[in-house]
């Protein structure tokens, strides 16, 4: 495991940004001393703290036990029954929020559609009834392969309503990747669109899905949302138009009463092997923590218009688009298209037009906007904004300051939120009315969480010392397993710091971090083979396995190189199979990139492909990734290379000149 190295200039003495008096005055948590009180009460009794949050939900049957923890198996709110969709929709219908906008959707081509809570409820009920009509029962898996349209949220909520487990697959994934995720989860129904509009292009989602399900024996039906009018073929008996199925369905569908630990969704994410992990989240604990964090981190109010730019295909789009804000009764702005479409001013235009108050995006997007130039945001007032957020990767202080001044106009606090697909909700973040922030740190763990930076032997790191980020106590929205593979779950997350007589057994995040003297946590980045490229989480092993699937490739190693905009880009080192044919390497580079595009998705294609006669390996045959990382970052090779199997390999690296 590589030792974490900080890409960030950590200056422990820097003066931080205090919340303004105006912000603090109106905030849910409005002072540092109030936060200290909440934190210490929560630390004294973690279970009681989370129970108080769970008690804001509507329960169909009260729980008997807050936490049953048999390491590493957690059950929260044991014995209780509720329905997540009821807690996102029905709870608002008896209040004035009934006619409040739940979703304001703007398409890439500028059309606006608004759904009130009542309207969203009706659509969700109709979709739930349509799914029931197709034979979907609790615990059945429904795959969702869609773009950013309200129907994606309706589909997720409909599954939650009837206890079906959704498996949302990001619309940028290829048919191969979709097939793998459908087959692993054994989904019986797929919901997709004729096409998705993105960057002035129509992505033919149904066509890609058809290709995928040629070899998906579990799929019985496909529901197709008509979005673009792209000519689409429907397989008789299997495929149904969404609008036809919903037209025939009732607008009433009682929420199914489900046990707290009933599975809510599977979401595939990358790990350090070639096979993606189906992270499983369950109901009560998930919605408890997602709702609580939406409230306190985004300081969510009824007057807010909240705009999160994450795609529903990723965890942020689940927790902080489809669930958390609805559980809080918020108004969400949902935008279909590309951020640069038609100009780099699109988000700023949307913010002014819809009077957005809270804006949540990724550092890679911020860096792209910085590069596009200050004139784009400066053309807009942005005076409705009151709070900004970031997620997905460490934010470099330069981008933080740009965001703070050009977008927040030095008025809006920034919440840099650290969390993962596996944690389900935000874990480390400022509380905007209470925390002094510093560019580049997500600051401190939220109340009710026990997080630390430790050495390999489990002892806590000193101030400034790089170590591993661990979570020491179970939390409500934690992943319960990797779907169908509990032992992989245990091995991946619970084996680095196993339960022993000296250690209660901790969750290992895969991230390296440092603490400063104020207790702020500075995330350094992954210490495993997971890489963040433009905010997309990718496993290098997945890309390697796609590459070696190509007929010309014998072996491949993929490493990351830091990039000013994307955070990281991927560089693949490839050795070719023996062949008598002379290969055109330039052509092959393109072919290999396209091949990764087909196997996983275009967003996963390496930036550079380099060919080598052999890859540098240790005596035990492990590829020396550290060495490759150093080569791509242009550093001189340092450290011990005496275990290199083939030194000549270094001379034989050819560069991709694209
Ligand atoms: C990284 C995204 C620094 C981290 C919600 C983590 C961050 C991985 C931050 C999870 C942040 C996420 N600062 N790094 N604020 N947020 N990360 O599963 O390496 O797509 O382990 O979840 O992103 O990525 P995932």
XYZ file of N, CA, C and O in Angstrom, residues 162 316 462 478 513 628:
24
model
N -42.522 0.138 -3.096
C -43.027 -1.248 -3.082
C -41.972 -2.236 -2.579
O -42.170 -3.440 -2.638
N -23.992 10.445 -4.924
C -24.448 11.796 -4.580
C -25.847 12.041 -5.152
O -26.697 12.661 -4.511
N -0.105 11.480 14.866
C 0.143 12.789 15.479
C -0.335 13.871 14.505
O -0.565 13.601 13.325
N -24.363 3.182 6.852
C -23.243 2.393 6.319
C -23.745 1.294 5.389
O -24.851 0.773 5.547
N -5.044 10.358 5.014
C -5.440 11.668 5.541
C -4.432 12.151 6.580
O -3.547 11.395 7.016
N 5.765 3.100 -11.999
C 5.014 3.604 -13.154
C 4.394 4.964 -12.840
O 4.404 5.870 -13.661
